């Protein structure tokens, strides 16, 4: 078949490729520790599962409204007030099949061919693929480990042009775990105020996995609020990746455009998931905070272990469940017949030699790093860190 051109340059995400490779090795009986995944290793809290069973028994099995069930939109509106002190009417909110679809809806609703989209790197790879699908042009700004991979106001100002339509970022960030403070967001907001034609997608999917304190949203700055699109969802904070529920809160015209698009693509998100999400959002959040505390212990262990590996320079992630260490000191080194020329080689070497699956940093726009997920049990992490250290020590 002659496939459509729009797919020609879209690649399989490296995260999915590594997960596939490690699954193949496991199927051959090789004991691989998979630290490539962006998925909590916890199961969904029981009260949320019970709410889904109840929903089925109560007959919530029909098409829901395209934008989402009114009770769920009300629950999200209440959550945004409770957790973020933000006022959004239910009509400014739309739920979708995962935050990924919320992002897709937003990008496809805003971007015309040749529009520029600024994406600070390292970034979550889906952003640029969506921009590409929309025919837009991604403009990447490299943010180094020396500034905890965060964008400075000067870098932002220098990147904005008359063609800039959109800015996309995540805080807490996948892949770096960096979290913007209120002051850092305020400084970026000062720049955005000078460019009222630039919309902002603030991906807050890791909101609840924050080790630094309270979550800060760029939507809190009143002058920006009517052009900020908040994207969030149930996957990470409630261990609900498979349920597929994401949401967006933003300007009415964007939300309505997304509804129009979604009506033609999915007709709305799964009805049972929507009922369960109401329970998740309105219940006591202690199961979420317990998971966060466990992630924090693992973060401490993984960063300490990485710091003890000669040649590795690590950041200290303040959120999400990834470490993103600098590993470029190994480029040019060898172990036996294996020569490491770049991050991809190192990631493959760690898979084959240490039996640890990671993701190369170039998948996120930063070829000097690799991403290590700590969404795995302590025992697995301990074994993985020992094996990684031994494998890296062999590189001369
Ligand atoms: N945004 C970021 C930064 C992510 O890391 C992910 C998932 O890995 C998503 C969005 C998508 O989440 P969902 O499972 O809700 O589609």
PDB file of C-alpha atoms in Angstrom, residues 81-236:
ATOM      1  CA  UNK A  81      -9.669  24.714  42.484  1.00  0.00           C
ATOM      2  CA  UNK A  82      -8.687  22.425  45.390  1.00  0.00           C
ATOM      3  CA  UNK A  83      -5.155  21.570  44.269  1.00  0.00           C
ATOM      4  CA  UNK A  84      -4.160  24.489  42.070  1.00  0.00           C
ATOM      5  CA  UNK A  85      -6.404  27.350  43.159  1.00  0.00           C
ATOM      6  CA  UNK A  86      -7.479  27.746  39.525  1.00  0.00           C
ATOM      7  CA  UNK A  87     -10.993  28.615  38.385  1.00  0.00           C
ATOM      8  CA  UNK A  88     -12.214  26.701  35.368  1.00  0.00           C
ATOM      9  CA  UNK A  89     -15.853  26.227  34.481  1.00  0.00           C
ATOM     10  CA  UNK A  90     -16.789  22.684  33.421  1.00  0.00           C
ATOM     11  CA  UNK A  91     -17.345  23.942  29.865  1.00  0.00           C
ATOM     12  CA  UNK A  92     -13.640  24.897  29.750  1.00  0.00           C
ATOM     13  CA  UNK A  93     -12.664  21.267  30.327  1.00  0.00           C
ATOM     14  CA  UNK A  94     -12.659  18.259  28.001  1.00  0.00           C
ATOM     15  CA  UNK A  95     -11.676  14.677  28.801  1.00  0.00           C
ATOM     16  CA  UNK A  96      -9.979  12.401  26.289  1.00  0.00           C
ATOM     17  CA  UNK A  97      -8.431   8.975  25.831  1.00  0.00           C
ATOM     18  CA  UNK A  98      -5.289   9.725  27.822  1.00  0.00           C
ATOM     19  CA  UNK A  99      -3.303  12.925  28.181  1.00  0.00           C
ATOM     20  CA  UNK A 100      -1.677  11.922  24.921  1.00  0.00           C
ATOM     21  CA  UNK A 101      -4.948  12.479  23.110  1.00  0.00           C
ATOM     22  CA  UNK A 102      -5.514  15.744  24.970  1.00  0.00           C
ATOM     23  CA  UNK A 103      -2.134  16.893  23.644  1.00  0.00           C
ATOM     24  CA  UNK A 104      -2.955  15.676  20.146  1.00  0.00           C
ATOM     25  CA  UNK A 105      -6.306  17.473  20.192  1.00  0.00           C
ATOM     26  CA  UNK A 106      -4.678  20.695  21.343  1.00  0.00           C
ATOM     27  CA  UNK A 107      -1.826  20.646  18.822  1.00  0.00           C
ATOM     28  CA  UNK A 108      -4.092  19.707  15.908  1.00  0.00           C
ATOM     29  CA  UNK A 109      -6.556  22.422  16.922  1.00  0.00           C
ATOM     30  CA  UNK A 110      -3.924  25.157  17.097  1.00  0.00           C
ATOM     31  CA  UNK A 111      -1.200  24.442  14.568  1.00  0.00           C
ATOM     32  CA  UNK A 112      -1.340  25.226  10.866  1.00  0.00           C
ATOM     33  CA  UNK A 113       1.401  24.273   8.391  1.00  0.00           C
ATOM     34  CA  UNK A 114       4.614  26.219   9.018  1.00  0.00           C
ATOM     35  CA  UNK A 115       3.562  27.521  12.422  1.00  0.00           C
ATOM     36  CA  UNK A 116       6.466  27.368  14.851  1.00  0.00           C
ATOM     37  CA  UNK A 117       6.252  25.527  18.141  1.00  0.00           C
ATOM     38  CA  UNK A 118       8.914  26.089  20.779  1.00  0.00           C
ATOM     39  CA  UNK A 119       9.870  22.986  22.739  1.00  0.00           C
ATOM     40  CA  UNK A 120      12.575  23.133  25.400  1.00  0.00           C
ATOM     41  CA  UNK A 121      14.731  19.993  25.324  1.00  0.00           C
ATOM     42  CA  UNK A 122      15.000  17.444  26.845  1.00  0.00           C
ATOM     43  CA  UNK A 123      11.328  16.936  26.032  1.00  0.00           C
ATOM     44  CA  UNK A 124       8.739  14.189  25.828  1.00  0.00           C
ATOM     45  CA  UNK A 125       9.073  12.869  22.315  1.00  0.00           C
ATOM     46  CA  UNK A 126       5.373  12.906  21.457  1.00  0.00           C
ATOM     47  CA  UNK A 127       5.353  16.717  21.400  1.00  0.00           C
ATOM     48  CA  UNK A 128       7.455  17.031  18.256  1.00  0.00           C
ATOM     49  CA  UNK A 129       5.691  14.120  16.529  1.00  0.00           C
ATOM     50  CA  UNK A 130       2.343  15.831  17.044  1.00  0.00           C
ATOM     51  CA  UNK A 131       3.694  19.113  15.728  1.00  0.00           C
ATOM     52  CA  UNK A 132       4.961  17.241  12.683  1.00  0.00           C
ATOM     53  CA  UNK A 133       1.582  15.578  12.115  1.00  0.00           C
ATOM     54  CA  UNK A 134      -0.004  19.028  12.186  1.00  0.00           C
ATOM     55  CA  UNK A 135       2.529  20.294   9.621  1.00  0.00           C
ATOM     56  CA  UNK A 136       4.130  22.682  12.094  1.00  0.00           C
ATOM     57  CA  UNK A 137       7.806  23.253  12.749  1.00  0.00           C
ATOM     58  CA  UNK A 138       9.350  22.381  16.110  1.00  0.00           C
ATOM     59  CA  UNK A 139      11.976  24.795  17.370  1.00  0.00           C
ATOM     60  CA  UNK A 140      14.030  23.105  20.070  1.00  0.00           C
ATOM     61  CA  UNK A 141      15.878  24.994  22.796  1.00  0.00           C
ATOM     62  CA  UNK A 142      18.589  22.949  24.445  1.00  0.00           C
ATOM     63  CA  UNK A 143      18.555  23.231  28.233  1.00  0.00           C
ATOM     64  CA  UNK A 144      21.624  21.831  29.937  1.00  0.00           C
ATOM     65  CA  UNK A 145      22.162  19.863  33.123  1.00  0.00           C
ATOM     66  CA  UNK A 146      23.962  22.899  34.611  1.00  0.00           C
ATOM     67  CA  UNK A 147      20.555  24.609  34.898  1.00  0.00           C
ATOM     68  CA  UNK A 148      18.787  21.386  35.914  1.00  0.00           C
ATOM     69  CA  UNK A 149      17.584  21.097  32.291  1.00  0.00           C
ATOM     70  CA  UNK A 150      15.320  24.119  32.739  1.00  0.00           C
ATOM     71  CA  UNK A 151      14.662  26.910  30.290  1.00  0.00           C
ATOM     72  CA  UNK A 152      15.780  30.429  31.172  1.00  0.00           C
ATOM     73  CA  UNK A 153      13.784  33.563  30.290  1.00  0.00           C
ATOM     74  CA  UNK A 154      16.624  34.731  28.007  1.00  0.00           C
ATOM     75  CA  UNK A 155      16.598  31.477  26.068  1.00  0.00           C
ATOM     76  CA  UNK A 156      12.833  31.736  25.680  1.00  0.00           C
ATOM     77  CA  UNK A 157      12.934  35.331  24.518  1.00  0.00           C
ATOM     78  CA  UNK A 158      15.633  34.541  21.952  1.00  0.00           C
ATOM     79  CA  UNK A 159      13.591  31.670  20.513  1.00  0.00           C
ATOM     80  CA  UNK A 160      10.283  33.470  20.002  1.00  0.00           C
ATOM     81  CA  UNK A 161       9.688  34.764  16.466  1.00  0.00           C
ATOM     82  CA  UNK A 162       6.723  36.236  14.625  1.00  0.00           C
ATOM     83  CA  UNK A 163       5.867  32.694  13.494  1.00  0.00           C
ATOM     84  CA  UNK A 164       5.748  31.244  17.003  1.00  0.00           C
ATOM     85  CA  UNK A 165       2.283  29.955  17.748  1.00  0.00           C
ATOM     86  CA  UNK A 166       2.810  27.629  20.648  1.00  0.00           C
ATOM     87  CA  UNK A 167       5.125  26.624  23.485  1.00  0.00           C
ATOM     88  CA  UNK A 168       4.957  23.102  24.984  1.00  0.00           C
ATOM     89  CA  UNK A 169       6.622  21.927  28.169  1.00  0.00           C
ATOM     90  CA  UNK A 170       6.121  19.580  31.104  1.00  0.00           C
ATOM     91  CA  UNK A 171       6.720  20.244  34.791  1.00  0.00           C
ATOM     92  CA  UNK A 172       7.476  17.872  36.488  1.00  0.00           C
ATOM     93  CA  UNK A 173       9.352  16.939  33.338  1.00  0.00           C
ATOM     94  CA  UNK A 174       9.632  13.675  31.501  1.00  0.00           C
ATOM     95  CA  UNK A 175      12.513  12.772  30.977  1.00  0.00           C
ATOM     96  CA  UNK A 176      14.493  14.887  33.460  1.00  0.00           C
ATOM     97  CA  UNK A 177      12.296  15.025  36.573  1.00  0.00           C
ATOM     98  CA  UNK A 178      12.927  18.784  36.705  1.00  0.00           C
ATOM     99  CA  UNK A 179      10.256  20.873  38.388  1.00  0.00           C
ATOM    100  CA  UNK A 180       9.887  24.596  37.735  1.00  0.00           C
ATOM    101  CA  UNK A 181       9.478  26.684  40.878  1.00  0.00           C
ATOM    102  CA  UNK A 182       6.898  29.446  41.104  1.00  0.00           C
ATOM    103  CA  UNK A 183       9.620  32.069  40.627  1.00  0.00           C
ATOM    104  CA  UNK A 184      11.012  30.337  37.564  1.00  0.00           C
ATOM    105  CA  UNK A 185       7.539  30.159  36.022  1.00  0.00           C
ATOM    106  CA  UNK A 186       6.927  33.799  36.923  1.00  0.00           C
ATOM    107  CA  UNK A 187      10.108  34.779  35.074  1.00  0.00           C
ATOM    108  CA  UNK A 188       9.004  32.855  31.965  1.00  0.00           C
ATOM    109  CA  UNK A 189       5.529  34.403  32.301  1.00  0.00           C
ATOM    110  CA  UNK A 190       7.122  37.886  32.143  1.00  0.00           C
ATOM    111  CA  UNK A 191       8.514  36.986  28.706  1.00  0.00           C
ATOM    112  CA  UNK A 192       5.231  35.491  27.484  1.00  0.00           C
ATOM    113  CA  UNK A 193       3.422  38.693  28.478  1.00  0.00           C
ATOM    114  CA  UNK A 194       5.395  40.473  25.773  1.00  0.00           C
ATOM    115  CA  UNK A 195       4.198  37.959  23.122  1.00  0.00           C
ATOM    116  CA  UNK A 196       0.430  37.695  23.472  1.00  0.00           C
ATOM    117  CA  UNK A 197       0.119  35.611  20.287  1.00  0.00           C
ATOM    118  CA  UNK A 198       1.944  32.606  21.797  1.00  0.00           C
ATOM    119  CA  UNK A 199      -0.238  29.890  23.344  1.00  0.00           C
ATOM    120  CA  UNK A 200       1.183  27.578  26.023  1.00  0.00           C
ATOM    121  CA  UNK A 201       0.557  23.891  26.600  1.00  0.00           C
ATOM    122  CA  UNK A 202       1.453  23.068  30.182  1.00  0.00           C
ATOM    123  CA  UNK A 203       1.705  19.299  30.548  1.00  0.00           C
ATOM    124  CA  UNK A 204       1.116  18.599  34.230  1.00  0.00           C
ATOM    125  CA  UNK A 205       0.622  14.829  34.080  1.00  0.00           C
ATOM    126  CA  UNK A 206       3.269  14.282  36.805  1.00  0.00           C
ATOM    127  CA  UNK A 207       1.696  16.855  39.141  1.00  0.00           C
ATOM    128  CA  UNK A 208       1.300  14.448  42.046  1.00  0.00           C
ATOM    129  CA  UNK A 209       4.777  12.933  41.746  1.00  0.00           C
ATOM    130  CA  UNK A 210       6.536  15.967  43.098  1.00  0.00           C
ATOM    131  CA  UNK A 211       9.251  15.712  45.759  1.00  0.00           C
ATOM    132  CA  UNK A 212       9.855  19.449  45.938  1.00  0.00           C
ATOM    133  CA  UNK A 213       6.595  20.530  47.562  1.00  0.00           C
ATOM    134  CA  UNK A 214       3.424  21.908  46.012  1.00  0.00           C
ATOM    135  CA  UNK A 215       2.729  21.843  42.312  1.00  0.00           C
ATOM    136  CA  UNK A 216       2.942  25.151  40.452  1.00  0.00           C
ATOM    137  CA  UNK A 217       1.106  25.758  37.197  1.00  0.00           C
ATOM    138  CA  UNK A 218       1.940  28.508  34.725  1.00  0.00           C
ATOM    139  CA  UNK A 219      -1.831  29.072  34.455  1.00  0.00           C
ATOM    140  CA  UNK A 220      -1.700  30.813  37.864  1.00  0.00           C
ATOM    141  CA  UNK A 221      -0.417  34.005  36.197  1.00  0.00           C
ATOM    142  CA  UNK A 222      -3.609  35.894  35.438  1.00  0.00           C
ATOM    143  CA  UNK A 223      -2.323  37.687  32.333  1.00  0.00           C
ATOM    144  CA  UNK A 224      -1.492  34.322  30.736  1.00  0.00           C
ATOM    145  CA  UNK A 225      -4.403  32.188  31.878  1.00  0.00           C
ATOM    146  CA  UNK A 226      -6.546  32.731  28.787  1.00  0.00           C
ATOM    147  CA  UNK A 227      -3.860  31.252  26.553  1.00  0.00           C
ATOM    148  CA  UNK A 228      -2.635  28.421  28.744  1.00  0.00           C
ATOM    149  CA  UNK A 229      -3.894  24.918  28.045  1.00  0.00           C
ATOM    150  CA  UNK A 230      -3.398  22.642  31.025  1.00  0.00           C
ATOM    151  CA  UNK A 231      -3.048  18.967  30.173  1.00  0.00           C
ATOM    152  CA  UNK A 232      -3.293  16.414  32.945  1.00  0.00           C
ATOM    153  CA  UNK A 233      -4.687  12.939  33.501  1.00  0.00           C
ATOM    154  CA  UNK A 234      -5.074   9.867  35.630  1.00  0.00           C
ATOM    155  CA  UNK A 235      -2.183   7.709  34.362  1.00  0.00           C
ATOM    156  CA  UNK A 236       0.711   8.667  36.601  1.00  0.00           C
TER     157      UNK A 236
END
